[in-house]
CSV table of C-alpha atoms in Angstrom, one decimal:
chain,number,residue,atom,x,y,z
A,75,ALA,CA,48.3,-98.1,15.5
A,76,TYR,CA,48.6,-99.4,11.9
A,77,TYR,CA,46.7,-102.6,12.7
A,78,LEU,CA,44.1,-100.7,14.9
A,79,ILE,CA,43.3,-98.2,12.1
A,80,ASN,CA,43.6,-100.6,9.2
A,81,ILE,CA,41.7,-103.6,10.6
A,82,ILE,CA,39.3,-102.2,13.2
A,83,GLY,CA,38.8,-98.9,11.3
A,84,ILE,CA,37.7,-100.6,8.1
A,85,THR,CA,35.6,-103.1,10.0
A,86,LEU,CA,33.7,-100.4,11.9
A,87,LEU,CA,33.4,-98.0,9.0
A,88,PRO,CA,30.2,-99.6,7.4
A,89,GLN,CA,28.5,-99.6,10.8
A,90,LEU,CA,29.3,-96.1,11.8
A,91,VAL,CA,28.9,-94.4,8.4
A,92,GLN,CA,25.7,-95.1,6.3
A,93,GLY,CA,26.1,-92.9,3.3
A,94,GLU,CA,28.1,-94.1,0.3
A,95,GLY,CA,30.0,-90.9,-0.1
A,96,GLY,CA,30.9,-90.9,3.6
A,97,ARG,CA,32.1,-94.4,3.4
A,98,VAL,CA,34.3,-93.7,0.4
A,99,THR,CA,35.8,-90.6,2.2
A,100,GLY,CA,36.3,-92.6,5.4
A,101,LEU,CA,38.0,-95.4,3.5
A,102,ILE,CA,40.4,-92.9,1.9
A,103,ILE,CA,41.2,-91.4,5.3
A,104,ILE,CA,41.8,-94.8,6.9
A,105,VAL,CA,44.0,-96.1,4.0
A,106,PHE,CA,46.0,-92.8,3.9
A,107,THR,CA,46.5,-92.7,7.7
A,108,SER,CA,47.5,-96.3,8.0
A,109,HIS,CA,50.0,-96.1,5.3
A,110,ALA,CA,51.4,-92.8,6.7
A,111,ILE,CA,51.9,-94.5,10.0
A,112,ASN,CA,53.6,-97.5,8.3
A,113,PHE,CA,55.8,-95.1,6.4
A,114,LEU,CA,56.8,-92.7,9.3
A,115,PHE,CA,57.3,-95.4,11.9
A,116,ASN,CA,58.9,-98.1,9.7
A,117,GLY,CA,61.6,-99.0,12.3
A,118,TYR,CA,61.1,-102.7,12.7
A,119,SER,CA,62.7,-103.7,9.4
A,120,PRO,CA,66.1,-102.1,10.3
A,121,TRP,CA,65.7,-103.5,13.8
A,122,HIS,CA,65.6,-107.1,12.4
A,123,MET,CA,67.9,-106.6,9.4
A,124,PRO,CA,71.2,-107.5,11.2
A,125,TYR,CA,69.7,-110.9,12.1
A,126,ILE,CA,68.9,-111.8,8.5
A,127,THR,CA,72.4,-112.3,7.2
A,128,ALA,CA,73.2,-113.7,3.8
A,129,ASP,CA,73.9,-117.2,5.1
A,130,VAL,CA,70.5,-117.6,6.6
A,131,ARG,CA,68.4,-115.2,4.4
A,132,ASN,CA,66.9,-117.7,2.0
A,133,THR,CA,66.2,-120.2,4.8
A,134,PHE,CA,64.6,-117.5,6.9
A,135,PHE,CA,62.2,-116.4,4.1
A,136,THR,CA,61.4,-119.9,3.2
A,137,VAL,CA,60.4,-120.8,6.7
A,138,GLN,CA,58.5,-117.5,7.1
A,139,THR,CA,56.6,-118.1,3.8
A,140,LEU,CA,55.8,-121.7,4.8
A,141,VAL,CA,54.5,-120.7,8.3
A,142,SER,CA,52.5,-117.8,6.9
A,143,ASN,CA,51.1,-119.7,4.0
A,144,ILE,CA,50.1,-122.9,5.8
A,145,SER,CA,48.4,-121.0,8.6
A,146,SER,CA,46.6,-118.6,6.3
A,147,SER,CA,45.6,-121.4,3.9
A,148,ILE,CA,44.1,-123.4,6.7
A,149,VAL,CA,42.1,-120.4,7.9
A,150,MET,CA,41.1,-119.4,4.4
A,151,LEU,CA,40.0,-123.0,3.4
A,152,ILE,CA,37.8,-123.2,6.5
A,153,ALA,CA,36.5,-119.7,6.1
A,154,SER,CA,35.8,-120.1,2.3
A,155,SER,CA,33.9,-123.4,3.0
A,156,ILE,CA,31.7,-121.7,5.5
A,157,LEU,CA,31.3,-118.5,3.4
A,158,ASP,CA,30.0,-120.5,0.4
A,159,THR,CA,27.2,-121.9,2.6
A,160,ILE,CA,26.2,-118.6,4.2
A,161,PRO,CA,23.5,-116.5,2.5
A,162,GLU,CA,24.7,-113.3,1.0
A,163,GLU,CA,23.0,-111.1,3.7
A,164,GLY,CA,24.8,-113.0,6.5
A,165,ARG,CA,28.3,-112.9,5.1
A,166,LEU,CA,29.2,-109.4,6.4
A,167,GLY,CA,28.8,-110.6,10.0
A,168,PHE,CA,31.0,-113.6,9.5
A,169,ILE,CA,33.7,-111.5,7.8
A,170,THR,CA,33.5,-108.9,10.6
A,171,THR,CA,34.2,-111.7,13.2
A,172,LEU,CA,37.2,-112.8,11.2
A,173,ARG,CA,38.6,-109.3,11.1
A,174,TYR,CA,38.4,-109.0,14.9
A,175,ALA,CA,40.2,-112.4,15.2
A,176,ALA,CA,42.9,-111.0,12.8
A,177,PHE,CA,43.4,-108.0,15.1
A,178,PHE,CA,44.1,-110.2,18.1
A,179,ILE,CA,46.7,-112.1,16.0
A,180,ALA,CA,48.2,-108.8,14.9
A,181,LEU,CA,48.7,-107.8,18.6
A,182,VAL,CA,50.6,-111.1,19.1
A,183,ASP,CA,52.7,-110.2,16.0
A,184,VAL,CA,53.6,-106.8,17.5
A,185,TYR,CA,54.7,-108.4,20.7
A,186,LEU,CA,56.9,-110.9,18.9
A,187,LEU,CA,58.5,-108.3,16.7
A,188,GLN,CA,60.0,-106.6,19.7
A,189,VAL,CA,61.5,-109.7,21.3
A,190,PRO,CA,65.0,-109.6,19.5
A,191,LYS,CA,67.5,-107.2,21.0
A,192,GLU,CA,67.4,-103.8,19.2
A,193,PRO,CA,70.8,-103.1,17.5
A,194,THR,CA,72.8,-99.9,17.3
A,195,TYR,CA,71.8,-98.0,14.2
A,196,LEU,CA,74.5,-96.5,12.0
A,197,ALA,CA,73.8,-93.0,10.6
A,198,SER,CA,75.6,-90.5,8.5
A,199,THR,CA,74.7,-87.7,11.0
A,200,ASP,CA,73.9,-87.4,14.7
A,201,ARG,CA,70.9,-85.3,13.9
A,202,PRO,CA,68.9,-86.9,11.1
A,203,LYS,CA,66.2,-84.9,9.4
A,204,MET,CA,62.9,-85.9,7.9
A,205,ILE,CA,64.2,-84.9,4.4
A,206,ASP,CA,66.9,-87.6,4.8
A,207,ILE,CA,64.1,-90.2,4.2
A,208,PHE,CA,63.9,-88.9,0.6
A,209,ARG,CA,67.4,-87.4,0.1
A,210,ARG,CA,69.7,-90.3,1.1
A,211,PRO,CA,68.0,-93.1,-0.8
A,212,LEU,CA,67.7,-91.0,-4.0
A,213,GLN,CA,71.4,-90.0,-3.7
A,214,ASP,CA,72.5,-93.6,-3.4
A,215,LYS,CA,73.2,-94.9,-6.9
A,216,HIS,CA,73.1,-98.6,-5.9
A,217,PHE,CA,69.9,-98.4,-4.0
A,218,ARG,CA,68.3,-96.2,-6.7
A,219,ILE,CA,68.5,-99.1,-9.2
A,220,THR,CA,66.8,-101.4,-6.8
A,221,LEU,CA,64.0,-98.8,-6.3
A,222,LEU,CA,63.6,-98.5,-10.0
A,223,VAL,CA,63.4,-102.2,-10.8
A,224,LEU,CA,61.1,-103.2,-7.9
A,225,GLY,CA,59.0,-100.1,-8.3
A,226,LEU,CA,58.4,-100.9,-12.0
A,227,TYR,CA,57.5,-104.4,-11.0
A,228,GLN,CA,54.8,-103.2,-8.6
A,229,LEU,CA,53.6,-100.7,-11.2
A,230,PHE,CA,53.2,-103.4,-13.9
A,231,ALA,CA,52.1,-106.4,-11.8
A,232,ASN,CA,49.2,-104.7,-10.0
A,233,LEU,CA,47.3,-103.3,-13.0
A,234,PRO,CA,44.5,-106.0,-12.9
A,235,ALA,CA,44.7,-106.4,-9.1
A,236,SER,CA,41.7,-104.3,-8.2
A,237,ALA,CA,39.2,-106.4,-10.2
A,238,LEU,CA,40.9,-109.8,-10.6
A,239,SER,CA,39.0,-111.5,-7.8
A,240,ALA,CA,35.6,-110.0,-8.9
A,241,TRP,CA,36.3,-111.1,-12.5
A,242,LEU,CA,37.0,-114.7,-11.4
A,243,LEU,CA,33.9,-114.9,-9.2
A,244,GLU,CA,31.4,-113.1,-11.3
A,245,GLU,CA,32.5,-113.6,-14.9
A,246,VAL,CA,34.5,-116.9,-14.9
A,247,LYS,CA,32.1,-118.2,-12.2
A,248,VAL,CA,34.9,-119.7,-10.0
A,249,SER,CA,34.0,-120.6,-6.4
A,250,TYR,CA,35.7,-119.2,-3.3
A,251,LEU,CA,36.6,-122.7,-2.4
A,252,TYR,CA,38.4,-123.4,-5.7
A,253,ILE,CA,40.4,-120.2,-5.5
A,254,THR,CA,41.4,-120.9,-1.9
A,255,ALA,CA,42.2,-124.6,-2.6
A,256,VAL,CA,44.6,-123.7,-5.5
A,257,ASP,CA,46.2,-121.0,-3.3
A,258,ALA,CA,46.5,-123.5,-0.4
A,259,THR,CA,48.9,-125.7,-2.5
A,260,PHE,CA,51.4,-122.9,-2.5
A,261,PHE,CA,53.2,-124.2,0.5
A,262,LEU,CA,54.0,-127.5,-1.3
A,263,PHE,CA,55.8,-125.6,-4.0
A,264,VAL,CA,57.7,-123.6,-1.4
A,265,LEU,CA,58.7,-126.8,0.3
A,266,PHE,CA,60.0,-128.5,-2.8
A,267,THR,CA,61.4,-125.6,-4.8
A,268,SER,CA,63.2,-123.5,-2.2
A,269,ARG,CA,66.3,-125.6,-2.3
A,270,ILE,CA,66.4,-125.5,-6.1
A,271,TRP,CA,66.1,-121.7,-6.3
A,272,ASN,CA,68.6,-121.2,-3.5
A,273,TRP,CA,71.1,-123.2,-5.5
A,274,PHE,CA,70.2,-121.3,-8.7
A,275,LEU,CA,70.6,-118.0,-6.9
A,276,HIS,CA,74.1,-118.8,-5.7
A,277,LYS,CA,75.2,-120.2,-9.0
A,278,LYS,CA,73.6,-117.8,-11.5
A,279,GLY,CA,72.9,-114.6,-9.5
A,280,ALA,CA,69.8,-112.6,-8.7
A,281,CYS,CA,69.4,-111.0,-12.1
A,282,LYS,CA,69.2,-114.2,-14.0
A,283,ILE,CA,66.8,-115.7,-11.6
A,284,MET,CA,64.5,-112.6,-11.8
A,285,ILE,CA,64.7,-112.6,-15.6
A,286,ALA,CA,63.7,-116.3,-15.6
A,287,VAL,CA,60.7,-115.6,-13.4
A,288,LEU,CA,59.5,-112.6,-15.4
A,289,LEU,CA,59.7,-114.7,-18.7
A,290,SER,CA,57.6,-117.4,-17.0
A,291,GLU,CA,55.2,-114.9,-15.6
A,292,THR,CA,54.8,-113.3,-19.0
A,293,LEU,CA,53.6,-116.6,-20.4
A,294,ALA,CA,51.4,-117.4,-17.4
A,295,VAL,CA,49.7,-114.1,-17.2
A,296,GLY,CA,49.2,-114.1,-20.9
A,297,ALA,CA,47.4,-117.5,-20.6
A,298,TYR,CA,45.5,-116.2,-17.6
A,299,ALA,CA,43.7,-113.7,-19.9
A,300,PHE,CA,42.1,-116.6,-21.8
A,301,VAL,CA,40.6,-118.3,-18.7
A,302,ASN,CA,36.9,-118.8,-18.9
A,303,HIS,CA,34.2,-121.0,-17.2
A,304,ASN,CA,34.7,-123.9,-19.6
A,305,ASN,CA,38.5,-124.2,-19.2
A,306,TYR,CA,39.3,-122.7,-15.8
A,307,LEU,CA,39.7,-126.1,-14.1
A,308,TRP,CA,42.8,-126.9,-16.2
A,309,LEU,CA,44.0,-123.6,-17.5
A,310,MET,CA,43.7,-121.5,-14.3
A,311,SER,CA,45.2,-124.4,-12.3
A,312,LEU,CA,48.1,-124.6,-14.8
A,313,VAL,CA,48.7,-120.8,-14.6
A,314,ARG,CA,48.5,-120.7,-10.8
A,315,PHE,CA,50.8,-123.7,-10.3
A,316,THR,CA,53.3,-122.2,-12.7
A,317,GLN,CA,53.3,-119.0,-10.6
A,318,HIS,CA,53.6,-121.1,-7.4
A,319,PHE,CA,56.6,-122.9,-8.9
A,320,PHE,CA,58.5,-119.6,-9.6
A,321,SER,CA,57.3,-117.7,-6.6
A,322,MET,CA,60.2,-118.4,-4.3
A,323,ALA,CA,62.7,-117.7,-7.1
A,324,TRP,CA,61.3,-114.1,-7.3
A,325,SER,CA,61.3,-113.8,-3.5
A,326,PHE,CA,65.0,-114.9,-3.3
A,327,GLY,CA,66.0,-112.6,-6.1
A,328,VAL,CA,64.1,-109.5,-4.8
A,329,ASN,CA,65.4,-110.0,-1.2
A,330,HIS,CA,69.0,-110.5,-2.5
A,331,ILE,CA,69.2,-107.2,-4.4
A,332,TYR,CA,67.3,-105.4,-1.7
A,333,TYR,CA,69.6,-106.5,1.1
A,334,GLU,CA,72.8,-106.3,-1.0
A,335,THR,CA,72.1,-102.8,-2.3
A,336,MET,CA,71.1,-101.6,1.2
A,337,PRO,CA,73.9,-99.4,2.6
A,338,PRO,CA,75.3,-100.1,6.1
A,339,ARG,CA,74.3,-96.6,7.2
A,340,ASP,CA,70.9,-94.8,7.2
A,341,GLN,CA,69.0,-98.1,6.8
A,342,THR,CA,65.9,-96.6,8.5
A,343,ALA,CA,65.7,-93.8,5.9
A,344,HIS,CA,66.3,-96.3,3.0
A,345,THR,CA,63.7,-98.8,4.4
A,346,ALA,CA,61.1,-96.1,4.9
A,347,PHE,CA,61.5,-94.7,1.4
A,348,TYR,CA,61.5,-98.2,-0.1
A,349,SER,CA,58.2,-98.9,1.6
A,350,LEU,CA,56.8,-95.6,0.5
A,351,SER,CA,57.8,-96.0,-3.1
A,352,GLN,CA,56.5,-99.6,-3.3
A,353,HIS,CA,53.1,-98.6,-1.8
A,354,LEU,CA,53.0,-95.6,-4.1
A,355,MET,CA,53.6,-97.7,-7.2
A,356,VAL,CA,50.9,-100.2,-6.2
A,357,PHE,CA,48.5,-97.3,-5.7
A,358,ILE,CA,49.3,-95.7,-9.1
A,359,SER,CA,49.1,-99.1,-10.8
A,360,MET,CA,45.7,-99.9,-9.4
A,361,THR,CA,44.5,-96.4,-10.1
A,362,ILE,CA,45.6,-96.8,-13.8
A,363,GLY,CA,44.0,-100.3,-13.9
A,364,THR,CA,40.7,-99.1,-12.5
A,365,SER,CA,40.7,-96.2,-15.0
A,366,ILE,CA,41.2,-98.6,-17.9
A,367,LEU,CA,38.4,-100.8,-16.6
A,368,SER,CA,36.1,-97.8,-16.4
A,369,ALA,CA,37.0,-96.6,-19.8
A,370,MET,CA,36.5,-100.0,-21.4
A,371,GLY,CA,33.2,-100.6,-19.7
A,372,ASP,CA,31.4,-103.6,-21.4
A,373,ARG,CA,33.4,-103.4,-24.6
A,374,THR,CA,35.5,-106.4,-25.6
A,375,VAL,CA,38.5,-107.2,-27.7
A,376,THR,CA,38.5,-110.4,-29.8
A,377,LEU,CA,41.8,-112.3,-29.9
A,378,PHE,CA,42.3,-115.9,-31.0
A,379,GLY,CA,38.5,-116.2,-31.4
A,380,GLN,CA,37.8,-115.3,-27.8
A,381,ALA,CA,36.1,-112.1,-26.7
A,382,LEU,CA,38.2,-110.5,-23.9
A,383,THR,CA,36.7,-108.2,-21.4
A,384,SER,CA,38.6,-105.4,-19.6
A,385,VAL,CA,40.3,-107.6,-16.9
A,386,PRO,CA,41.8,-110.1,-19.5
A,387,VAL,CA,43.0,-107.1,-21.5
A,388,LEU,CA,44.7,-105.8,-18.4
A,389,GLN,CA,46.3,-109.2,-17.9
A,390,LEU,CA,47.7,-109.1,-21.5
A,391,THR,CA,49.0,-105.6,-20.9
A,392,LYS,CA,50.6,-106.8,-17.7
A,393,ALA,CA,52.3,-109.7,-19.5
A,394,ILE,CA,53.8,-107.3,-22.1
A,395,LEU,CA,55.1,-104.9,-19.4
A,396,LEU,CA,56.7,-107.8,-17.4
A,397,LEU,CA,58.5,-108.9,-20.6
A,398,LEU,CA,59.7,-105.3,-20.9
A,399,LEU,CA,60.9,-105.3,-17.3
A,400,ALA,CA,62.9,-108.5,-17.9
A,401,GLY,CA,64.7,-106.6,-20.7
A,402,ILE,CA,65.4,-103.7,-18.3
A,403,ILE,CA,66.9,-106.0,-15.7
A,404,PHE,CA,69.0,-107.6,-18.4
A,405,LEU,CA,70.4,-104.2,-19.3
A,406,LEU,CA,71.0,-103.3,-15.6
A,407,ARG,CA,72.3,-106.7,-14.5
A,408,LYS,CA,76.0,-105.7,-14.0
A,409,ARG,CA,75.0,-102.8,-11.8
A,410,LEU,CA,72.5,-104.8,-9.8
A,411,ASP,CA,74.9,-107.7,-9.2
A,412,ALA,CA,77.9,-105.4,-8.3
A,413,PRO,CA,78.7,-105.4,-4.5
A,414,ARG,CA,78.6,-102.2,-2.6
A,415,ALA,CA,82.1,-100.8,-1.8
A,416,ASP,CA,80.9,-99.5,1.6
A,417,THR,CA,79.3,-102.8,2.6
A,418,VAL,CA,82.5,-104.7,1.6
A,419,ALA,CA,84.6,-102.3,3.7
A,420,ALA,CA,82.2,-102.6,6.7
A,421,GLU,CA,82.4,-106.4,6.5
A,422,GLU,CA,86.2,-106.4,6.3
A,423,SER,CA,86.5,-104.1,9.3
A,424,THR,CA,84.3,-106.4,11.5
């Protein structure tokens, strides 16, 4: 249902609704409904969680990232090359065809998700209630910290997200092909850095690796704000390659604290609330970012001799906030790294 509404619904919306106001209303309904379905029926994560144990977790996410990135990069490279050659009036038809192909792949994904044997779910009560989705995660002091840290990251990191691509294409004058080509190199960094970050995680812990990533991201995003048409070939490439290099480190750190602070019981409720809170933070972040873009309009801020428009200003804001988050994680590091007593007890009893 999620894929049907989110992919097919958005694809058909421009064809079925002609008015601008109707399309906006339709888009709001589609996004709300799809996320509501994803939130209320978020059972596949607890279904697969028992199979992603600590000894295989990083390997699993490395392989998953590689397969996902390589396949999507190949498709995006081909699609971008074709898109750059198609006149603007013909691009919608090509994108629509791609979305139908994506829906078919989504159906295959749904089938594969149900292949592993469904486990027995541990719950605090035989009669769970809807309110448990909110009550139990918020009452769990270990998981609350994870919600706080990862929620703040989504809130800070997505500020420029709504306009970043448009800024690159329209203001910096970067081509689709260049953006896709840089993104396509990501799998190489995954391939060659995963072993390094896996070692770093086991030696130094999740908090130190996350702080290192946030410090590097602060510098990279700060530099991103100064990308323009004259320097994007080297500066944007340097920024994106730096982000690629540290990407799996962040993934390993996030997955570690998420799984290690997840209680052995009521995992469906915790997973559903985590998904809701993350999507909510992304929505709030992009709403704030869009509001700032609207408020700034065509005004610029001059810094280091360069006139920065609204998107670069948001990038600098993001950089400062990520630095703040690094400090928050440093202050909470002992509580994030501490093992759960109920998880330890459950492991000792098995």
